[in-house]
Short mmCIF file of C-alpha atoms in Angstrom, two decimals:
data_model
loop_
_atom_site.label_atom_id
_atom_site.label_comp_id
_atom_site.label_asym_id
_atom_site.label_seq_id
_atom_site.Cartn_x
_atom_site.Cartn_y
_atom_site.Cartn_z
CA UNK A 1 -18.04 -7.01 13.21
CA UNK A 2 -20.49 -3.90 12.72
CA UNK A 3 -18.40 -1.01 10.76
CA UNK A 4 -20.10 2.34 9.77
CA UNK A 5 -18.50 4.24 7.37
CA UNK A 6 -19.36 7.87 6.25
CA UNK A 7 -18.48 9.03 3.20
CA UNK A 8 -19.74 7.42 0.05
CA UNK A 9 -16.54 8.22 -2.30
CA UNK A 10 -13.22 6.25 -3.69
CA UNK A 11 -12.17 5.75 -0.07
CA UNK A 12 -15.38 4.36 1.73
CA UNK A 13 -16.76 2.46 -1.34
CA UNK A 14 -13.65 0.61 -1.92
CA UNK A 15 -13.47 0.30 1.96
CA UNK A 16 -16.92 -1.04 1.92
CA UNK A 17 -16.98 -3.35 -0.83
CA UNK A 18 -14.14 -4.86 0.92
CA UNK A 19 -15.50 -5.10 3.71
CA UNK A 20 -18.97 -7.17 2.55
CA UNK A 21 -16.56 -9.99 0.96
CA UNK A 22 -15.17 -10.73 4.62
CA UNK A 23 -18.72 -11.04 5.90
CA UNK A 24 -18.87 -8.23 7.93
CA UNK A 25 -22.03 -5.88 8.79
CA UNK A 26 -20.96 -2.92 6.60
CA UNK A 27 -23.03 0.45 6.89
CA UNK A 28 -22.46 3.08 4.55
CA UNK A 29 -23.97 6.81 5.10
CA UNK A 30 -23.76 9.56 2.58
CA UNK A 31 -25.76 12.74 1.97
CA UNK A 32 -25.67 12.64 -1.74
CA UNK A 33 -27.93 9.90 -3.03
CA UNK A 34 -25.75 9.86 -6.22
CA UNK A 35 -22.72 8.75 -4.87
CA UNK A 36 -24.56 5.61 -2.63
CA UNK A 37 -25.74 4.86 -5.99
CA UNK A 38 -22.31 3.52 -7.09
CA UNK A 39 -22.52 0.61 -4.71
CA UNK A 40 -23.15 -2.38 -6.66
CA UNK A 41 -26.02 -5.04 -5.62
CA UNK A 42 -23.58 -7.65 -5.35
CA UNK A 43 -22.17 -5.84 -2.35
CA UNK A 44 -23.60 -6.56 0.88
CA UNK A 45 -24.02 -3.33 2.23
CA UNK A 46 -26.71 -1.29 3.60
CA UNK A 47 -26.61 2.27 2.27
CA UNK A 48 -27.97 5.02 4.24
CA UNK A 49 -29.20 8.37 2.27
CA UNK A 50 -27.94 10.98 5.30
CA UNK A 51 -25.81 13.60 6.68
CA UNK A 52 -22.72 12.23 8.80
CA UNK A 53 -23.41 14.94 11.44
CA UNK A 54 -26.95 13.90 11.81
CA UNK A 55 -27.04 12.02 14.96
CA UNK A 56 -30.57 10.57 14.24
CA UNK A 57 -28.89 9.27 11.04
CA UNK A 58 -26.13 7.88 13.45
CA UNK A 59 -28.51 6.38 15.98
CA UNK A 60 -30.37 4.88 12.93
CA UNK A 61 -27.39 3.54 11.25
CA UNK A 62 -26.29 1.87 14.93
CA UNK A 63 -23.44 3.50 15.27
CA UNK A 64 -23.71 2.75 19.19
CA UNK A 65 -22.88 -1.11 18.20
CA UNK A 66 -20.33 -0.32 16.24
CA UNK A 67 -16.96 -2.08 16.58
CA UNK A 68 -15.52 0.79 13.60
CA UNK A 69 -16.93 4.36 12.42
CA UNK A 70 -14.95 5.73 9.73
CA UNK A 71 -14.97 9.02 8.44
CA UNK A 72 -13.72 9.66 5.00
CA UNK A 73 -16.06 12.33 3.42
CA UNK A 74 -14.13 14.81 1.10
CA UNK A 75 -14.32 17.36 3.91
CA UNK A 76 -11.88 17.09 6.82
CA UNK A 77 -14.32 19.04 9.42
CA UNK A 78 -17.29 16.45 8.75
CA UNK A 79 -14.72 13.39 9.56
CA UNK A 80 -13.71 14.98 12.71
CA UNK A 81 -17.03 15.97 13.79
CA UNK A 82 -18.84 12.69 12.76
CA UNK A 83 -16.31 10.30 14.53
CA UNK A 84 -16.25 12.76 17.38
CA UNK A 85 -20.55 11.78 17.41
CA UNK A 86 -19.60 8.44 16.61
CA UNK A 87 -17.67 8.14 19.94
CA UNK A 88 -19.95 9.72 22.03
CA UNK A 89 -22.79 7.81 20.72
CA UNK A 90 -21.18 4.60 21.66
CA UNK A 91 -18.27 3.54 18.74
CA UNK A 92 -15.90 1.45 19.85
CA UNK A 93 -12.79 2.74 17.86
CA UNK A 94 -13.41 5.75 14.93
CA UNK A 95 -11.57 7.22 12.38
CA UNK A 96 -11.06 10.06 10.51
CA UNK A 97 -9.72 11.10 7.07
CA UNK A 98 -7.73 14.20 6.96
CA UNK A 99 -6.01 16.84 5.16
CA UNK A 100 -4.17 18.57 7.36
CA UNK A 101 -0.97 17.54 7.92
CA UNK A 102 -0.38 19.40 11.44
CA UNK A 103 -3.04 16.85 12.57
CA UNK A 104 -0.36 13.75 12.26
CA UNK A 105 2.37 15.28 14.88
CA UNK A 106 2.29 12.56 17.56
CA UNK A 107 1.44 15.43 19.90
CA UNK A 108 -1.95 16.11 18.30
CA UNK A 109 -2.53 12.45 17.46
CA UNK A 110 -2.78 11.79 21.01
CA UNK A 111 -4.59 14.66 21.63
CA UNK A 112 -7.55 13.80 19.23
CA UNK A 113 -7.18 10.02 20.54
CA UNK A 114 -8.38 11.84 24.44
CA UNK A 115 -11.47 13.41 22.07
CA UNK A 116 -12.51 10.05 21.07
CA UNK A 117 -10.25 9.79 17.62
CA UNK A 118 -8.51 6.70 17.52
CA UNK A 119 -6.74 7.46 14.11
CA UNK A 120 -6.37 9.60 11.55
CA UNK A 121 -6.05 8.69 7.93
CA UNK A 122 -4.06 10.81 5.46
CA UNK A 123 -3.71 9.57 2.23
CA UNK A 124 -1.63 11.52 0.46
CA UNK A 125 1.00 11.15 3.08
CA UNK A 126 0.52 7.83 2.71
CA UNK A 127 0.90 7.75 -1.36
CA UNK A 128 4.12 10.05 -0.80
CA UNK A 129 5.56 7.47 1.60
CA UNK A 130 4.94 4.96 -0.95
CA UNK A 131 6.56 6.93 -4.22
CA UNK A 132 9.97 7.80 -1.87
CA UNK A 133 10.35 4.09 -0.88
CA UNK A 134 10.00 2.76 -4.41
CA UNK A 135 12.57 5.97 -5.71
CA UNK A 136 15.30 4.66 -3.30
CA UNK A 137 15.05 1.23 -5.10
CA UNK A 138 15.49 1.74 -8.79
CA UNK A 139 14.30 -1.84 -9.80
CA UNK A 140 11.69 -2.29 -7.96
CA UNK A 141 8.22 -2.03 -8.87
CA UNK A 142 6.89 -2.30 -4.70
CA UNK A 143 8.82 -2.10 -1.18
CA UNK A 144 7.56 -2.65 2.35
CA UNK A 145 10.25 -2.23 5.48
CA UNK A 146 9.38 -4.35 8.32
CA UNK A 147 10.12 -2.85 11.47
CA UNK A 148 12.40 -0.52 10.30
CA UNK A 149 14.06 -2.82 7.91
CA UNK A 150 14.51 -5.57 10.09
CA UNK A 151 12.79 -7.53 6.92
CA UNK A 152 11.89 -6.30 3.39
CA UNK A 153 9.46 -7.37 1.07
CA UNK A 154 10.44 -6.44 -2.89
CA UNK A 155 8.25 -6.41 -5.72
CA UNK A 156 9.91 -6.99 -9.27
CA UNK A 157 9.03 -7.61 -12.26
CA UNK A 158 11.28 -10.74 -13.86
CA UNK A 159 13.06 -9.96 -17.31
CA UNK A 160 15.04 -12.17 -19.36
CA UNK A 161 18.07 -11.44 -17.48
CA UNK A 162 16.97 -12.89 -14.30
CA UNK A 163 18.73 -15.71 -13.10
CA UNK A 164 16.00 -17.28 -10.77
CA UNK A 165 13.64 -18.52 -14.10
CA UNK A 166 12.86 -21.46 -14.75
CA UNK A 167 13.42 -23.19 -11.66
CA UNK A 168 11.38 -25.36 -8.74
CA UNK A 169 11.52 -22.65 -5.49
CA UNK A 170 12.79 -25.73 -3.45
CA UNK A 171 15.86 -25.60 -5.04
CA UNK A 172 16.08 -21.78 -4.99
CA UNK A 173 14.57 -20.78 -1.51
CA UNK A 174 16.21 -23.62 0.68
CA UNK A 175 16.60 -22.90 4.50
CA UNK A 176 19.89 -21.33 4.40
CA UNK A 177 18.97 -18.82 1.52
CA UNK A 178 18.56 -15.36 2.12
CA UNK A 179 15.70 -15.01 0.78
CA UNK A 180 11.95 -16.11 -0.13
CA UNK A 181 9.33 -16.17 -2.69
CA UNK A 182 6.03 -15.79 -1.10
CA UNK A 183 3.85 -13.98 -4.03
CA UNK A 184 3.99 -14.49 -7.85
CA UNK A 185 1.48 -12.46 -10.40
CA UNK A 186 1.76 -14.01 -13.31
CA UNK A 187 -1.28 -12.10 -16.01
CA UNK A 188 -4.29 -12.12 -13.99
CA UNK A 189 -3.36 -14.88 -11.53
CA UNK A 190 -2.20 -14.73 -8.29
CA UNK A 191 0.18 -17.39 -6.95
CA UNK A 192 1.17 -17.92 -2.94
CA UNK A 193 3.58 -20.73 -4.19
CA UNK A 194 5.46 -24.38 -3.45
CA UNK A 195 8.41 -25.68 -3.82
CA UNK A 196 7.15 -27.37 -7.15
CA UNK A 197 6.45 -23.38 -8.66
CA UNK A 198 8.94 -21.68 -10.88
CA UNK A 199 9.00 -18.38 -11.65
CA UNK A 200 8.99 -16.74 -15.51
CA UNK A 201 9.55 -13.98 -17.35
CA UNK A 202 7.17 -11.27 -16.67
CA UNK A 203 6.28 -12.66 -13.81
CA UNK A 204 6.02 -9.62 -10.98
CA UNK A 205 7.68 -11.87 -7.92
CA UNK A 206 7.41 -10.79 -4.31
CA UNK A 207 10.21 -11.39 -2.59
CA UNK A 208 10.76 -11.17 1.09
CA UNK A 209 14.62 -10.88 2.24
CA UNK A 210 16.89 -8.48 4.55
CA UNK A 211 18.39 -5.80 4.13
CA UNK A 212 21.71 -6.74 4.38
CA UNK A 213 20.79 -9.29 0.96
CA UNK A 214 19.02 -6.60 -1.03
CA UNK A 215 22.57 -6.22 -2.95
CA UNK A 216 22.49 -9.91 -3.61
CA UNK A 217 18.47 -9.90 -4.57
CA UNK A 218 19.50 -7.12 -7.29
CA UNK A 219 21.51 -9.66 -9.04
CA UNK A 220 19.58 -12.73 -9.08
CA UNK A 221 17.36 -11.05 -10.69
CA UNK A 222 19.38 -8.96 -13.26
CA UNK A 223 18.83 -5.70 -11.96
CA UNK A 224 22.32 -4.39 -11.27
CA UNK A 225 22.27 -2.32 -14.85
CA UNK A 226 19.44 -0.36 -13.43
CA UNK A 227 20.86 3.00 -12.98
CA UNK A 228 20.15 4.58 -9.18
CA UNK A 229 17.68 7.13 -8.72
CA UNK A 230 18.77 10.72 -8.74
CA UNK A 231 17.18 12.93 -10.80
CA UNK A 232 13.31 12.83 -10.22
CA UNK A 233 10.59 14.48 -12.69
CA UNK A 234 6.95 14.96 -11.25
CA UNK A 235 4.30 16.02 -13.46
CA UNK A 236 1.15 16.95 -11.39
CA UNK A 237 1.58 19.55 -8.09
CA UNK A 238 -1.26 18.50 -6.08
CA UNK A 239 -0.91 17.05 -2.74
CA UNK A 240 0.86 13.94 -2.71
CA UNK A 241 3.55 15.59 -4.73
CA UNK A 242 4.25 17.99 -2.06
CA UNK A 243 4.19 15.31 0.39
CA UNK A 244 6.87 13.55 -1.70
CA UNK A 245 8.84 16.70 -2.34
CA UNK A 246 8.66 17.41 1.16
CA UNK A 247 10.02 14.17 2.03
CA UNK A 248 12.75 13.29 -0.70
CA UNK A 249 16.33 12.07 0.28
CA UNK A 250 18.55 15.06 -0.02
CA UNK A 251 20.76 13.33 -2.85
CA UNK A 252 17.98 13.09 -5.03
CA UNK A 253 17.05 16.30 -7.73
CA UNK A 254 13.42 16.85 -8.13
CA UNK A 255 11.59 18.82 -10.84
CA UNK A 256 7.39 19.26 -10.85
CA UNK A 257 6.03 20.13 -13.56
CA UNK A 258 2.77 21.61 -13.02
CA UNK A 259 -0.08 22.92 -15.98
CA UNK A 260 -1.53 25.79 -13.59
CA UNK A 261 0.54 28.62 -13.13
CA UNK A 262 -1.85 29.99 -10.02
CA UNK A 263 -1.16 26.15 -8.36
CA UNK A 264 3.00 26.85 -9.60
CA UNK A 265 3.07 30.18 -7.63
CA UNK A 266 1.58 27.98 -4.55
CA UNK A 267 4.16 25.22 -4.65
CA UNK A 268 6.89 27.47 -4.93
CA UNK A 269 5.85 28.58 -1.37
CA UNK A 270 5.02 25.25 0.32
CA UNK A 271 8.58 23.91 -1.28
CA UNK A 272 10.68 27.48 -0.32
CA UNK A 273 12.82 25.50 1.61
CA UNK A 274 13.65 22.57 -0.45
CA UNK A 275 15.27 22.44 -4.10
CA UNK A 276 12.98 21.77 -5.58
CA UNK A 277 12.43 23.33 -9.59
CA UNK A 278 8.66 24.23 -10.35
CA UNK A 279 8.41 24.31 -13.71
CA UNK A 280 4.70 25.58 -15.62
CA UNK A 281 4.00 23.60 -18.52
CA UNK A 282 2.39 19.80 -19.96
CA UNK A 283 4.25 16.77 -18.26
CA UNK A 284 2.96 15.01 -21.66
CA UNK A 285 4.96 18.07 -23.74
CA UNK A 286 7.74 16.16 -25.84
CA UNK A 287 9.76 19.22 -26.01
CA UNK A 288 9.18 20.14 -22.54
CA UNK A 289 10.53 16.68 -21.16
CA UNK A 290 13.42 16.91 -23.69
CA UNK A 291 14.15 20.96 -22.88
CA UNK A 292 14.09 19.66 -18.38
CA UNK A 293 16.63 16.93 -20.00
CA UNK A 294 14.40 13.58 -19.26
CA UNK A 295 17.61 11.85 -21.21
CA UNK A 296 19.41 12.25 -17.76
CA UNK A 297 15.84 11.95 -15.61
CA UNK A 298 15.82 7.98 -13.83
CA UNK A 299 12.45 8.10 -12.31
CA UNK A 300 9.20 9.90 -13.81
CA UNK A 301 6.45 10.34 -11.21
CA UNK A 302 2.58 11.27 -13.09
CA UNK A 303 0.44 12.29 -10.15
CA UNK A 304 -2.56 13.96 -11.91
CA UNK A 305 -6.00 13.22 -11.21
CA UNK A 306 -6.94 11.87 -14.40
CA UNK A 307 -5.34 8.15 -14.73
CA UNK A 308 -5.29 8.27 -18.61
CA UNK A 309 -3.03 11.28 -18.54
CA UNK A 310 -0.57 9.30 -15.86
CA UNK A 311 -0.24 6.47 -18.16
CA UNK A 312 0.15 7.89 -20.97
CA UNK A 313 2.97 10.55 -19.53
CA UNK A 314 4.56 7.38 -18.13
CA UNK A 315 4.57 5.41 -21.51
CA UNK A 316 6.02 8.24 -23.08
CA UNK A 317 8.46 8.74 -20.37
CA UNK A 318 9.44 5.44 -20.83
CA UNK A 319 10.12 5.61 -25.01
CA UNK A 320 12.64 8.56 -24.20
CA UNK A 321 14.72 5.90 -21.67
CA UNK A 322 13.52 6.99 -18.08
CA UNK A 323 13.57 3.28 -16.26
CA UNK A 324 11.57 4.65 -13.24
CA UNK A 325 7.90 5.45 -13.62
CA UNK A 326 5.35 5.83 -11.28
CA UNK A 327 1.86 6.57 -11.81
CA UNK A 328 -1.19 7.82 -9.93
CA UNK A 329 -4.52 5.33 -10.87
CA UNK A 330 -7.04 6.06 -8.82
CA UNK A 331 -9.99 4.06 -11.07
CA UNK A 332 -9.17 0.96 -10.27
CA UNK A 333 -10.80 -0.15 -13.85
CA UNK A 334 -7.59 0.82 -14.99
CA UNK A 335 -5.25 -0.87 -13.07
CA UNK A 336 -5.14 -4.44 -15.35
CA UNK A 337 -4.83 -2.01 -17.91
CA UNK A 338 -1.55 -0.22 -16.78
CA UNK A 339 -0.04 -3.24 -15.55
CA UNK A 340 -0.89 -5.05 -18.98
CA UNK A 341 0.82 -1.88 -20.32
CA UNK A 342 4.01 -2.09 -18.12
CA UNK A 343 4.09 1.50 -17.22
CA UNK A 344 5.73 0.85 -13.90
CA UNK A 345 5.11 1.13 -10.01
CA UNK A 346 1.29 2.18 -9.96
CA UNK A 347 -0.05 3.57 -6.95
CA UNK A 348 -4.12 4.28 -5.84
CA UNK A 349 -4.18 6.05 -2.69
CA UNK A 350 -8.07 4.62 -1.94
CA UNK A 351 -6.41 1.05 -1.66
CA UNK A 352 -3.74 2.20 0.85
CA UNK A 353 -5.64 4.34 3.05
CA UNK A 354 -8.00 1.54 3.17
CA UNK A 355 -5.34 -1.22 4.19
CA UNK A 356 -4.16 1.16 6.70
CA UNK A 357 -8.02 1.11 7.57
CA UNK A 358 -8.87 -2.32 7.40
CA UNK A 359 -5.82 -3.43 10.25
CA UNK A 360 -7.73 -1.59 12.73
CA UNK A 361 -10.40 -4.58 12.56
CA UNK A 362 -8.34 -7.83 12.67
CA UNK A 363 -8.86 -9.08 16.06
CA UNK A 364 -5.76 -10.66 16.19
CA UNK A 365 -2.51 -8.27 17.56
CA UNK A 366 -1.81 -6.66 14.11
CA UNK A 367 1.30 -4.21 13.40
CA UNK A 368 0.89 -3.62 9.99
CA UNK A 369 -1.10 -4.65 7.05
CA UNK A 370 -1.12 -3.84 3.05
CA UNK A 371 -2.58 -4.72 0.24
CA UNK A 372 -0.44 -6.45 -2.78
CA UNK A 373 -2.96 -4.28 -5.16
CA UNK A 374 -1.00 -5.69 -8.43
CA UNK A 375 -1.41 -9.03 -6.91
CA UNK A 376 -5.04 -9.67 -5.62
CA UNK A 377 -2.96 -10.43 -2.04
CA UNK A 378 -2.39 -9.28 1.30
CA UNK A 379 0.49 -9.17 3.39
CA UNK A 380 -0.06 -8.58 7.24
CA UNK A 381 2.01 -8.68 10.05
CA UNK A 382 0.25 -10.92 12.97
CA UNK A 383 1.52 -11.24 16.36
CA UNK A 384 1.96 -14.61 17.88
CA UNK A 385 -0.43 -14.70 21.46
CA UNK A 386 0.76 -16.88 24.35
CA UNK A 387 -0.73 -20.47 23.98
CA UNK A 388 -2.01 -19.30 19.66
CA UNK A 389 -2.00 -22.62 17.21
CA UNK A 390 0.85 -20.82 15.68
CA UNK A 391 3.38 -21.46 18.51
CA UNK A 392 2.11 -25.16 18.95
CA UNK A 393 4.10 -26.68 16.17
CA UNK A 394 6.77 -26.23 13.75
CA UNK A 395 5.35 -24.16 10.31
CA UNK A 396 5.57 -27.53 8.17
CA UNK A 397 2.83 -28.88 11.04
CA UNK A 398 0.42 -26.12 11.49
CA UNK A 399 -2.00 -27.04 8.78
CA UNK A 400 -2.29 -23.50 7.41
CA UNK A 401 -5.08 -23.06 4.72
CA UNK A 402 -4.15 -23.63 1.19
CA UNK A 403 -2.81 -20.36 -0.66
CA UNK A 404 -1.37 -18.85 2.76
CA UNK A 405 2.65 -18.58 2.79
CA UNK A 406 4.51 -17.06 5.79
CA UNK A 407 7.83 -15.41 4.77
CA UNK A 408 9.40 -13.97 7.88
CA UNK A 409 9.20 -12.82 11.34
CA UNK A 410 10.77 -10.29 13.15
CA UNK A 411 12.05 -11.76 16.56
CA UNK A 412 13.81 -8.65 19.32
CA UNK A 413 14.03 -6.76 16.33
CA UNK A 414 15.86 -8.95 14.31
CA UNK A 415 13.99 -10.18 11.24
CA UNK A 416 14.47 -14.21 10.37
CA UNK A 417 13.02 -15.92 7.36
CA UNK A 418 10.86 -18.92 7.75
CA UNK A 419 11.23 -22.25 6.52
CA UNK A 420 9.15 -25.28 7.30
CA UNK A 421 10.98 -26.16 10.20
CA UNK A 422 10.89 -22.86 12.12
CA UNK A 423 9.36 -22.55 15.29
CA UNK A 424 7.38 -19.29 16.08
CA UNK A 425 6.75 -18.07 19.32
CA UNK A 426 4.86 -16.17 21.66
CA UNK A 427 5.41 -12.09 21.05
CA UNK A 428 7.19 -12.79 17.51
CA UNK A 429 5.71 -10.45 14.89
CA UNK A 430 5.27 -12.65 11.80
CA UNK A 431 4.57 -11.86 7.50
CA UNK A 432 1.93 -13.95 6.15
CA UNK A 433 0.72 -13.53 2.74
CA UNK A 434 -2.55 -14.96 1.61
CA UNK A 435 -5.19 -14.08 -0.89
CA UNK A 436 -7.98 -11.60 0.54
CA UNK A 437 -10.71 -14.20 1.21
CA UNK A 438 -8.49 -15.47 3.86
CA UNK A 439 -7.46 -13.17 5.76
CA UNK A 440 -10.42 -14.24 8.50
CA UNK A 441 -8.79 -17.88 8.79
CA UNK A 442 -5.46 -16.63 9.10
CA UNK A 443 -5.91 -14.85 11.85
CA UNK A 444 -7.68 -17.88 13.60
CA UNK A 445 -3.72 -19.17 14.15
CA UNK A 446 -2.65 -16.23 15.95
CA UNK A 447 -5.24 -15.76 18.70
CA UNK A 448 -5.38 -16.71 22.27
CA UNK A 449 -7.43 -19.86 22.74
CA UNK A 450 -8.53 -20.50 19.41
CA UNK A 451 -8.47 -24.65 17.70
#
């Protein structure tokens, strides 16, 4: 597939360096030479020293063949306008990054898909969406609904008191178990695992189930001490946090703390209608956090642009007994190095806006896609077509590549786990976890005609 992508910064360099490893012909345009400069040489990907709005640059950069334009420049207008060019020029599908969030109303969604928009991208509603889920789940470090719940996939990190360790999978996940392992990081590897695995302590285990079974997931894995979210401390006002504030269930208590009293004055305003406390000061302030009583605080959310300041507000959070922490990394240098420090859930909003991004591409009927950041995985939700490989034989029979696990699949809305004797068919929408490489073979199983 040809993709174009304007806007050389955390968004469409991550976006295109992902890209180039699944072999597609990736074209990145930019005005500022300085930021194109970042792509490494190892990345095949042609970089293109323009404006966006240029529509020689466009022509130049073959937008016309393009199967994807994406615009995610820092400035809103430049998206729209370049993926509005993009269209007219030719693009097959286009999006655009955003900051407005009147844009997202279903109304105007479909009104900029009749300009020639087919999506808009807004990551910080996107981060927010991601902080609330993990808040309504104590201890958990990562949570995906499926289809409104129908299945759930749970990230947690295994302490001593689990009582899964130490044994094979086959004897844990049989067929009439409620639940499955499809994802272990264990240090720096990645596992999609057999029956022969066993998970360990430490290990962060993904674990796809129901709803109905969360309860009994919470205790296999000696969680049920974990007190429940209600009390919430933010440190960092920008946008995401309003998003989440915005967005909070209305049993939970929410305090931002916020170092710019011009920026405090602003949130009090956006937030008039909700509870929620501004408070100027340092999130990092010892006698700050002790003073907004952090003793009684279960989740502490650092959403600051600087990463070092998030972890380190996090571990401190931590030493004073908050079990919760969250914490914005947007270098993704430092994302071994927070997980190596256990701060908690960490979220990088150029790595979600990009799975969101990345969906749009797979040939195959995709519903949903995200990247296991923490685990060097994806999980995507493919759609069975009439007459795919995937409906030709039983799981155990397919032949799927090595490293590729299927945990569920949501059948007229009711979500059933897979075991090697399941049977999908035609129109069922199914999880499959696999490592990034194979994303492109995956999808293979799923398509009309193909094998």
């Amino acid at each position: 597939m040809k993709i174009v992508i304007a806007g050389a910064g955390a968004v469409g360099t991550h976006l295109s360096r992902l890209l180039s490893t699944e072999k597609h012909d990736c074209v990145l345009i930019d005005a500022d030479e300085q930021r194109l400069g970042g792509i490494d040489a190892n990345y095949d990907v042609m970089a293109v020293n323009a404006s966006p709005t240029s529509i020689k640059a466009l022509k130049d950069a073959g937008v016309g063949d393009a199967d994807l334009f994406v615009g995610v420049t820092p400035e809103e207008s430049t998206n729209i306008t370049a993926s509005l060019l993009a269209h007219a020029l030719g693009a097959k599908k286009t999006v655009a990054r955003i900051d407005n969030y009147e844009y997202l109303s279903q109304q105007n969604q479909a009104f900029f898909k009749n300009l020639g928009i087919d999506s808009l991208i807004y990551p910080e509603v996107l981060a927010a969406q991601d902080i609330i889920s993990g808040l309504k789940l104590s201890w958990v470090r990562q949570r995906w609904d499926v289809h409104d719940g129908a299945l759930v996939l749970l990230g947690i990190k295994l302490r001593e008191t689990a009582e899964i360790l130490n044994q094979p999978l086959k004897d844990l996940c049989g067929p009439n178990d409620p639940y499955h392992v499809v994802a272990i990081k264990r240090g720096d590897e990645t596992i999609i695992p057999g029956g022969l695995d066993e998970l360990r302590v430490l290990d962060l285990a993904y674990i796809m189930t129901t709803a109905d079974y969360i309860p009994y997931i919470r205790k296999i894995v000696g969680k049920e001490h974990y007190a429940d979210v209600q009390n919430v401390i933010i440190m960092g006002g920008g946008k995401t946090a309003v998003r989440a504030a915005l967005t909070l269930p209305d049993y939970m208590n929410l305090k931002i703390i916020e170092s710019d009293a011009d920026r405090c004055e602003r949130l009090n305003q956006l937030l008039a209608d909700t509870d929620t406390m501004v408070i100027h000061g340092d999130g990092r302030d010892l006698a700050l956090l002790q003073e907004e009583n952090i003793n009684h605080t279960q989740a502490f959310v650092a959403l600051t642009g600087n990463a070092e300041t998030n972890i380190l507000a996090c571990l401190t959070a931590k030493k004073l007994g908050v079990r919760k922490t969250i914490a914005m990394v947007e270098n993704l240098d430092y994302v071994s190095m927070a997980e190596s420090l256990d701060i908690g859930t960490i979220i990088n909003k150029k790595t979600i806006a990009a799975s969101h991004i990345f969906q749009m591409m797979l040939k195959a009927d995709v519903r949903n896609m995200r990247s296991l950041m923490m685990a060097d995985s994806e999980v995507v939700e493919l759609v069975a077509a009439e007459g795919s490989k995937v409906t030709r034989k039983p799981v155990k029979e397919l032949g799927l590549p090595f490293g590729v696990a299927i945990g569920g699949l949501v059948r007229n809305n009711d979500g059933i786990l897979v075991n090697g004797n399941t049977q999908i068919v035609a129109g069922d929408s199914v999880m499959v976890f696999c490592h990034k490489h194979q994303l492109g073979k995956v999808e293979k199983f799923f398509k009309k005609g193909i094998f």
